[in-house]
Amino acid sequence: ACATAGAQAHQVWLEAGDGQARLQFGEYADNVIEKSPGALDKFQGVPVLQAHAAGAAAATRVEGRRTSTAFAYALPGAAETLFAEAPYPVIDRSKGGKPALLWRPAARWVADLSRPVAATAPLDVVPTGRAGEMRVVFNGQPLPKAQVTLAAPSGWAREAVTGADGTVRFTLPWKGQYVAEVKHADPVAGERNGEKYGETAYLTTLTFAQAEGMESPALPAAPAQ
C-alpha cells in the first residue's frame, strides 16, 4: 500500500536537448529521481516516445532504452513536441476495500511555450500560444476546475485552477526549465490487457524552458537514499 501511494505521489516528466530525450520518474520540484534497479523498473517495458516535428502530419515513434536514471531516447530530428505515456501495472486495492486502479502517468515536452500545440492524449496539458498560458484537455474537451501545479528548478512552485475554457495562466519569473502537472480521476470501470479496473487516475506533465528571466537558484539537494 505504501509503495502504491508513493508511486502515485510521483510524476513522469520529459527533458530534451542535444538530440536526446529522457523520461524521468520521481518528483521534479524535490529533485527526486527514481532509479534502476529500483522503482523505475515497475513500469511495463520502455515507453514509446512520440516526436512531432513542426509542420509534420504525424508523429514519429521513437523506441528507447532504460538507463540507471531514466528512459532514454535518441531523437530523429528537431521536434516541436514530445509525448510519452508510461504504462504501469493495474494496482490492486482490494485489501482496502477499493476497486482496482489504473494509473496513467504521461509526459509532454514542448520546444517553445509561445507556440500552440494540439492536445492528443486522454489527459493533456498544452501551450495555447499566449504568454504563460496553457490549456488542460480531457478526452478532447477543455477541462474546467482542474488544479495545475507549476514547478521551477529551484523548487519554486505555484498552483492555479483552470477556467471554463480549460486554460490557466502563470507568471514565469525564472529563466530555465519548468514542469507543470495536472491530475484527473475518472470513475468509469474498464479493462486493459485482460486486467479489470474500477477507476482511472490520470497524471500528465508539461515541460518547457524559458530563455529569459531571473537566474533560478540551484535545485534543492536530493534526499538521502
JSON list of N, CA, C and O in Angstrom, two decimals, residues 44-93:
[
{"chain": "A", "resi": 44, "resn": "GLN", "atom": "N", "xyz": [5.86, -1.14, -17.15]},
{"chain": "A", "resi": 44, "resn": "GLN", "atom": "CA", "xyz": [5.75, -2.29, -18.04]},
{"chain": "A", "resi": 44, "resn": "GLN", "atom": "C", "xyz": [6.49, -2.01, -19.35]},
{"chain": "A", "resi": 44, "resn": "GLN", "atom": "O", "xyz": [5.92, -1.49, -20.30]},
{"chain": "A", "resi": 45, "resn": "GLY", "atom": "N", "xyz": [7.76, -2.35, -19.37]},
{"chain": "A", "resi": 45, "resn": "GLY", "atom": "CA", "xyz": [8.56, -2.12, -20.56]},
{"chain": "A", "resi": 45, "resn": "GLY", "atom": "C", "xyz": [9.03, -0.68, -20.65]},
{"chain": "A", "resi": 45, "resn": "GLY", "atom": "O", "xyz": [8.89, 0.11, -19.73]},
{"chain": "A", "resi": 46, "resn": "VAL", "atom": "N", "xyz": [9.60, -0.35, -21.80]},
{"chain": "A", "resi": 46, "resn": "VAL", "atom": "CA", "xyz": [10.11, 1.00, -22.06]},
{"chain": "A", "resi": 46, "resn": "VAL", "atom": "C", "xyz": [9.06, 1.78, -22.83]},
{"chain": "A", "resi": 46, "resn": "VAL", "atom": "O", "xyz": [8.64, 1.35, -23.92]},
{"chain": "A", "resi": 47, "resn": "PRO", "atom": "N", "xyz": [8.58, 2.91, -22.33]},
{"chain": "A", "resi": 47, "resn": "PRO", "atom": "CA", "xyz": [7.56, 3.69, -23.04]},
{"chain": "A", "resi": 47, "resn": "PRO", "atom": "C", "xyz": [8.05, 4.12, -24.43]},
{"chain": "A", "resi": 47, "resn": "PRO", "atom": "O", "xyz": [9.23, 4.42, -24.62]},
{"chain": "A", "resi": 48, "resn": "VAL", "atom": "N", "xyz": [7.13, 4.17, -25.38]},
{"chain": "A", "resi": 48, "resn": "VAL", "atom": "CA", "xyz": [7.44, 4.66, -26.72]},
{"chain": "A", "resi": 48, "resn": "VAL", "atom": "C", "xyz": [7.24, 6.17, -26.74]},
{"chain": "A", "resi": 48, "resn": "VAL", "atom": "O", "xyz": [6.23, 6.68, -26.25]},
{"chain": "A", "resi": 49, "resn": "LEU", "atom": "N", "xyz": [8.21, 6.88, -27.28]},
{"chain": "A", "resi": 49, "resn": "LEU", "atom": "CA", "xyz": [8.15, 8.34, -27.37]},
{"chain": "A", "resi": 49, "resn": "LEU", "atom": "C", "xyz": [7.53, 8.74, -28.71]},
{"chain": "A", "resi": 49, "resn": "LEU", "atom": "O", "xyz": [7.87, 8.19, -29.76]},
{"chain": "A", "resi": 50, "resn": "GLN", "atom": "N", "xyz": [6.62, 9.71, -28.67]},
{"chain": "A", "resi": 50, "resn": "GLN", "atom": "CA", "xyz": [6.04, 10.28, -29.88]},
{"chain": "A", "resi": 50, "resn": "GLN", "atom": "C", "xyz": [6.70, 11.63, -30.12]},
{"chain": "A", "resi": 50, "resn": "GLN", "atom": "O", "xyz": [6.55, 12.55, -29.31]},
{"chain": "A", "resi": 51, "resn": "ALA", "atom": "N", "xyz": [7.43, 11.76, -31.22]},
{"chain": "A", "resi": 51, "resn": "ALA", "atom": "CA", "xyz": [8.12, 13.01, -31.56]},
{"chain": "A", "resi": 51, "resn": "ALA", "atom": "C", "xyz": [7.42, 13.66, -32.74]},
{"chain": "A", "resi": 51, "resn": "ALA", "atom": "O", "xyz": [7.28, 13.03, -33.80]},
{"chain": "A", "resi": 52, "resn": "HIS", "atom": "N", "xyz": [6.97, 14.89, -32.57]},
{"chain": "A", "resi": 52, "resn": "HIS", "atom": "CA", "xyz": [6.23, 15.58, -33.63]},
{"chain": "A", "resi": 52, "resn": "HIS", "atom": "C", "xyz": [6.99, 16.82, -34.06]},
{"chain": "A", "resi": 52, "resn": "HIS", "atom": "O", "xyz": [7.22, 17.74, -33.28]},
{"chain": "A", "resi": 53, "resn": "ALA", "atom": "N", "xyz": [7.41, 16.84, -35.31]},
{"chain": "A", "resi": 53, "resn": "ALA", "atom": "CA", "xyz": [8.12, 18.00, -35.86]},
{"chain": "A", "resi": 53, "resn": "ALA", "atom": "C", "xyz": [7.12, 19.04, -36.34]},
{"chain": "A", "resi": 53, "resn": "ALA", "atom": "O", "xyz": [5.99, 18.71, -36.72]},
{"chain": "A", "resi": 54, "resn": "ALA", "atom": "N", "xyz": [7.52, 20.30, -36.33]},
{"chain": "A", "resi": 54, "resn": "ALA", "atom": "CA", "xyz": [6.66, 21.38, -36.80]},
{"chain": "A", "resi": 54, "resn": "ALA", "atom": "C", "xyz": [6.28, 21.14, -38.26]},
{"chain": "A", "resi": 54, "resn": "ALA", "atom": "O", "xyz": [7.14, 20.87, -39.10]},
{"chain": "A", "resi": 55, "resn": "GLY", "atom": "N", "xyz": [5.00, 21.21, -38.57]},
{"chain": "A", "resi": 55, "resn": "GLY", "atom": "CA", "xyz": [4.52, 21.03, -39.93]},
{"chain": "A", "resi": 55, "resn": "GLY", "atom": "C", "xyz": [4.31, 19.60, -40.35]},
{"chain": "A", "resi": 55, "resn": "GLY", "atom": "O", "xyz": [3.78, 19.33, -41.44]},
{"chain": "A", "resi": 56, "resn": "ALA", "atom": "N", "xyz": [4.73, 18.64, -39.53]},
{"chain": "A", "resi": 56, "resn": "ALA", "atom": "CA", "xyz": [4.58, 17.22, -39.88]},
{"chain": "A", "resi": 56, "resn": "ALA", "atom": "C", "xyz": [3.14, 16.79, -39.68]},
{"chain": "A", "resi": 56, "resn": "ALA", "atom": "O", "xyz": [2.46, 17.24, -38.76]},
{"chain": "A", "resi": 57, "resn": "ALA", "atom": "N", "xyz": [2.66, 15.90, -40.56]},
{"chain": "A", "resi": 57, "resn": "ALA", "atom": "CA", "xyz": [1.29, 15.43, -40.47]},
{"chain": "A", "resi": 57, "resn": "ALA", "atom": "C", "xyz": [1.09, 14.45, -39.33]},
{"chain": "A", "resi": 57, "resn": "ALA", "atom": "O", "xyz": [-0.01, 14.34, -38.78]},
{"chain": "A", "resi": 58, "resn": "ALA", "atom": "N", "xyz": [2.13, 13.72, -38.98]},
{"chain": "A", "resi": 58, "resn": "ALA", "atom": "CA", "xyz": [2.01, 12.71, -37.93]},
{"chain": "A", "resi": 58, "resn": "ALA", "atom": "C", "xyz": [3.28, 12.66, -37.10]},
{"chain": "A", "resi": 58, "resn": "ALA", "atom": "O", "xyz": [4.34, 13.12, -37.53]},
{"chain": "A", "resi": 59, "resn": "ALA", "atom": "N", "xyz": [3.15, 12.09, -35.92]},
{"chain": "A", "resi": 59, "resn": "ALA", "atom": "CA", "xyz": [4.30, 11.96, -35.03]},
{"chain": "A", "resi": 59, "resn": "ALA", "atom": "C", "xyz": [5.14, 10.76, -35.43]},
{"chain": "A", "resi": 59, "resn": "ALA", "atom": "O", "xyz": [4.66, 9.81, -36.04]},
{"chain": "A", "resi": 60, "resn": "THR", "atom": "N", "xyz": [6.42, 10.80, -35.07]},
{"chain": "A", "resi": 60, "resn": "THR", "atom": "CA", "xyz": [7.34, 9.69, -35.29]},
{"chain": "A", "resi": 60, "resn": "THR", "atom": "C", "xyz": [7.49, 8.90, -33.99]},
{"chain": "A", "resi": 60, "resn": "THR", "atom": "O", "xyz": [7.72, 9.49, -32.93]},
{"chain": "A", "resi": 61, "resn": "ARG", "atom": "N", "xyz": [7.35, 7.59, -34.08]},
{"chain": "A", "resi": 61, "resn": "ARG", "atom": "CA", "xyz": [7.54, 6.74, -32.91]},
{"chain": "A", "resi": 61, "resn": "ARG", "atom": "C", "xyz": [9.04, 6.51, -32.69]},
{"chain": "A", "resi": 61, "resn": "ARG", "atom": "O", "xyz": [9.77, 6.13, -33.61]},
{"chain": "A", "resi": 62, "resn": "VAL", "atom": "N", "xyz": [9.48, 6.73, -31.46]},
{"chain": "A", "resi": 62, "resn": "VAL", "atom": "CA", "xyz": [10.89, 6.58, -31.13]},
{"chain": "A", "resi": 62, "resn": "VAL", "atom": "C", "xyz": [11.01, 5.56, -30.00]},
{"chain": "A", "resi": 62, "resn": "VAL", "atom": "O", "xyz": [10.46, 5.75, -28.91]},
{"chain": "A", "resi": 63, "resn": "GLU", "atom": "N", "xyz": [11.72, 4.48, -30.27]},
{"chain": "A", "resi": 63, "resn": "GLU", "atom": "CA", "xyz": [11.97, 3.47, -29.24]},
{"chain": "A", "resi": 63, "resn": "GLU", "atom": "C", "xyz": [13.11, 3.94, -28.34]},
{"chain": "A", "resi": 63, "resn": "GLU", "atom": "O", "xyz": [14.04, 4.64, -28.79]},
{"chain": "A", "resi": 64, "resn": "GLY", "atom": "N", "xyz": [13.06, 3.56, -27.08]},
{"chain": "A", "resi": 64, "resn": "GLY", "atom": "CA", "xyz": [14.08, 3.99, -26.14]},
{"chain": "A", "resi": 64, "resn": "GLY", "atom": "C", "xyz": [14.69, 2.83, -25.39]},
{"chain": "A", "resi": 64, "resn": "GLY", "atom": "O", "xyz": [14.48, 1.67, -25.72]},
{"chain": "A", "resi": 65, "resn": "ARG", "atom": "N", "xyz": [15.45, 3.17, -24.38]},
{"chain": "A", "resi": 65, "resn": "ARG", "atom": "CA", "xyz": [16.08, 2.16, -23.53]},
{"chain": "A", "resi": 65, "resn": "ARG", "atom": "C", "xyz": [16.06, 2.64, -22.08]},
{"chain": "A", "resi": 65, "resn": "ARG", "atom": "O", "xyz": [16.03, 3.85, -21.82]},
{"chain": "A", "resi": 66, "resn": "ARG", "atom": "N", "xyz": [16.06, 1.69, -21.19]},
{"chain": "A", "resi": 66, "resn": "ARG", "atom": "CA", "xyz": [16.07, 2.01, -19.76]},
{"chain": "A", "resi": 66, "resn": "ARG", "atom": "C", "xyz": [17.52, 2.17, -19.30]},
{"chain": "A", "resi": 66, "resn": "ARG", "atom": "O", "xyz": [18.35, 1.29, -19.51]},
{"chain": "A", "resi": 67, "resn": "THR", "atom": "N", "xyz": [17.82, 3.30, -18.68]},
{"chain": "A", "resi": 67, "resn": "THR", "atom": "CA", "xyz": [19.14, 3.52, -18.10]},
{"chain": "A", "resi": 67, "resn": "THR", "atom": "C", "xyz": [19.01, 3.47, -16.58]},
{"chain": "A", "resi": 67, "resn": "THR", "atom": "O", "xyz": [17.93, 3.18, -16.05]},
{"chain": "A", "resi": 68, "resn": "SER", "atom": "N", "xyz": [20.06, 3.79, -15.88]},
{"chain": "A", "resi": 68, "resn": "SER", "atom": "CA", "xyz": [20.00, 3.74, -14.42]},
{"chain": "A", "resi": 68, "resn": "SER", "atom": "C", "xyz": [19.14, 4.84, -13.81]},
{"chain": "A", "resi": 68, "resn": "SER", "atom": "O", "xyz": [18.69, 4.73, -12.67]},
{"chain": "A", "resi": 69, "resn": "THR", "atom": "N", "xyz": [18.87, 5.93, -14.58]},
{"chain": "A", "resi": 69, "resn": "THR", "atom": "CA", "xyz": [18.12, 7.05, -14.01]},
{"chain": "A", "resi": 69, "resn": "THR", "atom": "C", "xyz": [16.93, 7.51, -14.85]},
{"chain": "A", "resi": 69, "resn": "THR", "atom": "O", "xyz": [16.22, 8.42, -14.44]},
{"chain": "A", "resi": 70, "resn": "ALA", "atom": "N", "xyz": [16.71, 6.91, -16.03]},
{"chain": "A", "resi": 70, "resn": "ALA", "atom": "CA", "xyz": [15.65, 7.40, -16.91]},
{"chain": "A", "resi": 70, "resn": "ALA", "atom": "C", "xyz": [15.42, 6.43, -18.06]},
{"chain": "A", "resi": 70, "resn": "ALA", "atom": "O", "xyz": [16.19, 5.49, -18.28]},
{"chain": "A", "resi": 71, "resn": "PHE", "atom": "N", "xyz": [14.36, 6.68, -18.82]},
{"chain": "A", "resi": 71, "resn": "PHE", "atom": "CA", "xyz": [14.19, 6.07, -20.13]},
{"chain": "A", "resi": 71, "resn": "PHE", "atom": "C", "xyz": [14.79, 7.06, -21.13]},
{"chain": "A", "resi": 71, "resn": "PHE", "atom": "O", "xyz": [14.43, 8.24, -21.13]},
{"chain": "A", "resi": 72, "resn": "ALA", "atom": "N", "xyz": [15.72, 6.61, -21.95]},
{"chain": "A", "resi": 72, "resn": "ALA", "atom": "CA", "xyz": [16.48, 7.50, -22.82]},
{"chain": "A", "resi": 72, "resn": "ALA", "atom": "C", "xyz": [16.15, 7.26, -24.28]},
{"chain": "A", "resi": 72, "resn": "ALA", "atom": "O", "xyz": [15.91, 6.11, -24.70]},
{"chain": "A", "resi": 73, "resn": "TYR", "atom": "N", "xyz": [16.16, 8.33, -25.08]},
{"chain": "A", "resi": 73, "resn": "TYR", "atom": "CA", "xyz": [15.78, 8.28, -26.49]},
{"chain": "A", "resi": 73, "resn": "TYR", "atom": "C", "xyz": [16.74, 9.13, -27.33]},
{"chain": "A", "resi": 73, "resn": "TYR", "atom": "O", "xyz": [17.12, 10.22, -26.91]},
{"chain": "A", "resi": 74, "resn": "ALA", "atom": "N", "xyz": [17.08, 8.65, -28.51]},
{"chain": "A", "resi": 74, "resn": "ALA", "atom": "CA", "xyz": [17.81, 9.43, -29.50]},
{"chain": "A", "resi": 74, "resn": "ALA", "atom": "C", "xyz": [16.79, 10.00, -30.47]},
{"chain": "A", "resi": 74, "resn": "ALA", "atom": "O", "xyz": [16.08, 9.25, -31.16]},
{"chain": "A", "resi": 75, "resn": "LEU", "atom": "N", "xyz": [16.69, 11.31, -30.54]},
{"chain": "A", "resi": 75, "resn": "LEU", "atom": "CA", "xyz": [15.67, 11.95, -31.36]},
{"chain": "A", "resi": 75, "resn": "LEU", "atom": "C", "xyz": [16.05, 11.93, -32.83]},
{"chain": "A", "resi": 75, "resn": "LEU", "atom": "O", "xyz": [17.22, 12.15, -33.18]},
{"chain": "A", "resi": 76, "resn": "PRO", "atom": "N", "xyz": [15.08, 11.69, -33.74]},
{"chain": "A", "resi": 76, "resn": "PRO", "atom": "CA", "xyz": [15.39, 11.61, -35.16]},
{"chain": "A", "resi": 76, "resn": "PRO", "atom": "C", "xyz": [15.62, 12.98, -35.81]},
{"chain": "A", "resi": 76, "resn": "PRO", "atom": "O", "xyz": [16.09, 13.06, -36.95]},
{"chain": "A", "resi": 77, "resn": "GLY", "atom": "N", "xyz": [15.29, 14.05, -35.12]},
{"chain": "A", "resi": 77, "resn": "GLY", "atom": "CA", "xyz": [15.45, 15.39, -35.66]},
{"chain": "A", "resi": 77, "resn": "GLY", "atom": "C", "xyz": [14.83, 16.39, -34.70]},
{"chain": "A", "resi": 77, "resn": "GLY", "atom": "O", "xyz": [14.43, 16.05, -33.59]},
{"chain": "A", "resi": 78, "resn": "ALA", "atom": "N", "xyz": [14.76, 17.65, -35.14]},
{"chain": "A", "resi": 78, "resn": "ALA", "atom": "CA", "xyz": [14.17, 18.68, -34.30]},
{"chain": "A", "resi": 78, "resn": "ALA", "atom": "C", "xyz": [12.68, 18.41, -34.12]},
{"chain": "A", "resi": 78, "resn": "ALA", "atom": "O", "xyz": [11.98, 18.06, -35.08]},
{"chain": "A", "resi": 79, "resn": "ALA", "atom": "N", "xyz": [12.19, 18.57, -32.90]},
{"chain": "A", "resi": 79, "resn": "ALA", "atom": "CA", "xyz": [10.79, 18.30, -32.61]},
{"chain": "A", "resi": 79, "resn": "ALA", "atom": "C", "xyz": [10.13, 19.53, -32.00]},
{"chain": "A", "resi": 79, "resn": "ALA", "atom": "O", "xyz": [10.75, 20.27, -31.24]},
{"chain": "A", "resi": 80, "resn": "GLU", "atom": "N", "xyz": [8.87, 19.72, -32.34]},
{"chain": "A", "resi": 80, "resn": "GLU", "atom": "CA", "xyz": [8.08, 20.79, -31.74]},
{"chain": "A", "resi": 80, "resn": "GLU", "atom": "C", "xyz": [7.55, 20.33, -30.38]},
{"chain": "A", "resi": 80, "resn": "GLU", "atom": "O", "xyz": [7.50, 21.10, -29.42]},
{"chain": "A", "resi": 81, "resn": "THR", "atom": "N", "xyz": [7.17, 19.05, -30.32]},
{"chain": "A", "resi": 81, "resn": "THR", "atom": "CA", "xyz": [6.67, 18.49, -29.07]},
{"chain": "A", "resi": 81, "resn": "THR", "atom": "C", "xyz": [6.99, 17.00, -29.00]},
{"chain": "A", "resi": 81, "resn": "THR", "atom": "O", "xyz": [7.10, 16.32, -30.03]},
{"chain": "A", "resi": 82, "resn": "LEU", "atom": "N", "xyz": [7.18, 16.51, -27.77]},
{"chain": "A", "resi": 82, "resn": "LEU", "atom": "CA", "xyz": [7.39, 15.10, -27.50]},
{"chain": "A", "resi": 82, "resn": "LEU", "atom": "C", "xyz": [6.32, 14.66, -26.51]},
{"chain": "A", "resi": 82, "resn": "LEU", "atom": "O", "xyz": [5.88, 15.44, -25.66]},
{"chain": "A", "resi": 83, "resn": "PHE", "atom": "N", "xyz": [5.91, 13.38, -26.62]},
{"chain": "A", "resi": 83, "resn": "PHE", "atom": "CA", "xyz": [4.91, 12.87, -25.69]},
{"chain": "A", "resi": 83, "resn": "PHE", "atom": "C", "xyz": [5.18, 11.39, -25.42]},
{"chain": "A", "resi": 83, "resn": "PHE", "atom": "O", "xyz": [5.55, 10.64, -26.32]},
{"chain": "A", "resi": 84, "resn": "ALA", "atom": "N", "xyz": [4.97, 10.97, -24.17]},
{"chain": "A", "resi": 84, "resn": "ALA", "atom": "CA", "xyz": [5.08, 9.56, -23.81]},
{"chain": "A", "resi": 84, "resn": "ALA", "atom": "C", "xyz": [4.17, 9.25, -22.65]},
{"chain": "A", "resi": 84, "resn": "ALA", "atom": "O", "xyz": [4.02, 10.07, -21.73]},
{"chain": "A", "resi": 85, "resn": "GLU", "atom": "N", "xyz": [3.53, 8.09, -22.71]},
{"chain": "A", "resi": 85, "resn": "GLU", "atom": "CA", "xyz": [2.79, 7.56, -21.57]},
{"chain": "A", "resi": 85, "resn": "GLU", "atom": "C", "xyz": [3.56, 6.36, -21.05]},
{"chain": "A", "resi": 85, "resn": "GLU", "atom": "O", "xyz": [4.02, 5.52, -21.84]},
{"chain": "A", "resi": 86, "resn": "ALA", "atom": "N", "xyz": [3.71, 6.28, -19.73]},
{"chain": "A", "resi": 86, "resn": "ALA", "atom": "CA", "xyz": [4.49, 5.21, -19.11]},
{"chain": "A", "resi": 86, "resn": "ALA", "atom": "C", "xyz": [3.53, 4.16, -18.53]},
{"chain": "A", "resi": 86, "resn": "ALA", "atom": "O", "xyz": [2.97, 4.38, -17.46]},
{"chain": "A", "resi": 87, "resn": "PRO", "atom": "N", "xyz": [3.33, 3.02, -19.21]},
{"chain": "A", "resi": 87, "resn": "PRO", "atom": "CA", "xyz": [2.38, 2.01, -18.74]},
{"chain": "A", "resi": 87, "resn": "PRO", "atom": "C", "xyz": [2.78, 1.44, -17.38]},
{"chain": "A", "resi": 87, "resn": "PRO", "atom": "O", "xyz": [3.91, 0.99, -17.19]},
{"chain": "A", "resi": 88, "resn": "TYR", "atom": "N", "xyz": [1.83, 1.47, -16.46]},
{"chain": "A", "resi": 88, "resn": "TYR", "atom": "CA", "xyz": [2.07, 0.99, -15.10]},
{"chain": "A", "resi": 88, "resn": "TYR", "atom": "C", "xyz": [1.07, -0.13, -14.81]},
{"chain": "A", "resi": 88, "resn": "TYR", "atom": "O", "xyz": [-0.07, -0.09, -15.29]},
{"chain": "A", "resi": 89, "resn": "PRO", "atom": "N", "xyz": [1.46, -1.15, -14.06]},
{"chain": "A", "resi": 89, "resn": "PRO", "atom": "CA", "xyz": [0.52, -2.26, -13.78]},
{"chain": "A", "resi": 89, "resn": "PRO", "atom": "C", "xyz": [-0.74, -1.78, -13.06]},
{"chain": "A", "resi": 89, "resn": "PRO", "atom": "O", "xyz": [-0.70, -0.82, -12.29]},
{"chain": "A", "resi": 90, "resn": "VAL", "atom": "N", "xyz": [-1.86, -2.45, -13.33]},
{"chain": "A", "resi": 90, "resn": "VAL", "atom": "CA", "xyz": [-3.09, -2.17, -12.60]},
{"chain": "A", "resi": 90, "resn": "VAL", "atom": "C", "xyz": [-2.83, -2.41, -11.12]},
{"chain": "A", "resi": 90, "resn": "VAL", "atom": "O", "xyz": [-2.23, -3.41, -10.72]},
{"chain": "A", "resi": 91, "resn": "ILE", "atom": "N", "xyz": [-3.28, -1.48, -10.29]},
{"chain": "A", "resi": 91, "resn": "ILE", "atom": "CA", "xyz": [-2.99, -1.51, -8.86]},
{"chain": "A", "resi": 91, "resn": "ILE", "atom": "C", "xyz": [-4.14, -2.17, -8.09]},
{"chain": "A", "resi": 91, "resn": "ILE", "atom": "O", "xyz": [-5.28, -1.69, -8.14]},
{"chain": "A", "resi": 92, "resn": "ASP", "atom": "N", "xyz": [-3.85, -3.25, -7.42]},
{"chain": "A", "resi": 92, "resn": "ASP", "atom": "CA", "xyz": [-4.84, -3.99, -6.62]},
{"chain": "A", "resi": 92, "resn": "ASP", "atom": "C", "xyz": [-5.04, -3.27, -5.29]},
{"chain": "A", "resi": 92, "resn": "ASP", "atom": "O", "xyz": [-4.10, -3.13, -4.50]},
{"chain": "A", "resi": 93, "resn": "ARG", "atom": "N", "xyz": [-6.28, -2.82, -5.02]},
{"chain": "A", "resi": 93, "resn": "ARG", "atom": "CA", "xyz": [-6.58, -2.14, -3.76]},
{"chain": "A", "resi": 93, "resn": "ARG", "atom": "C", "xyz": [-7.65, -2.88, -2.97]},
{"chain": "A", "resi": 93, "resn": "ARG", "atom": "O", "xyz": [-8.33, -2.29, -2.14]}
]
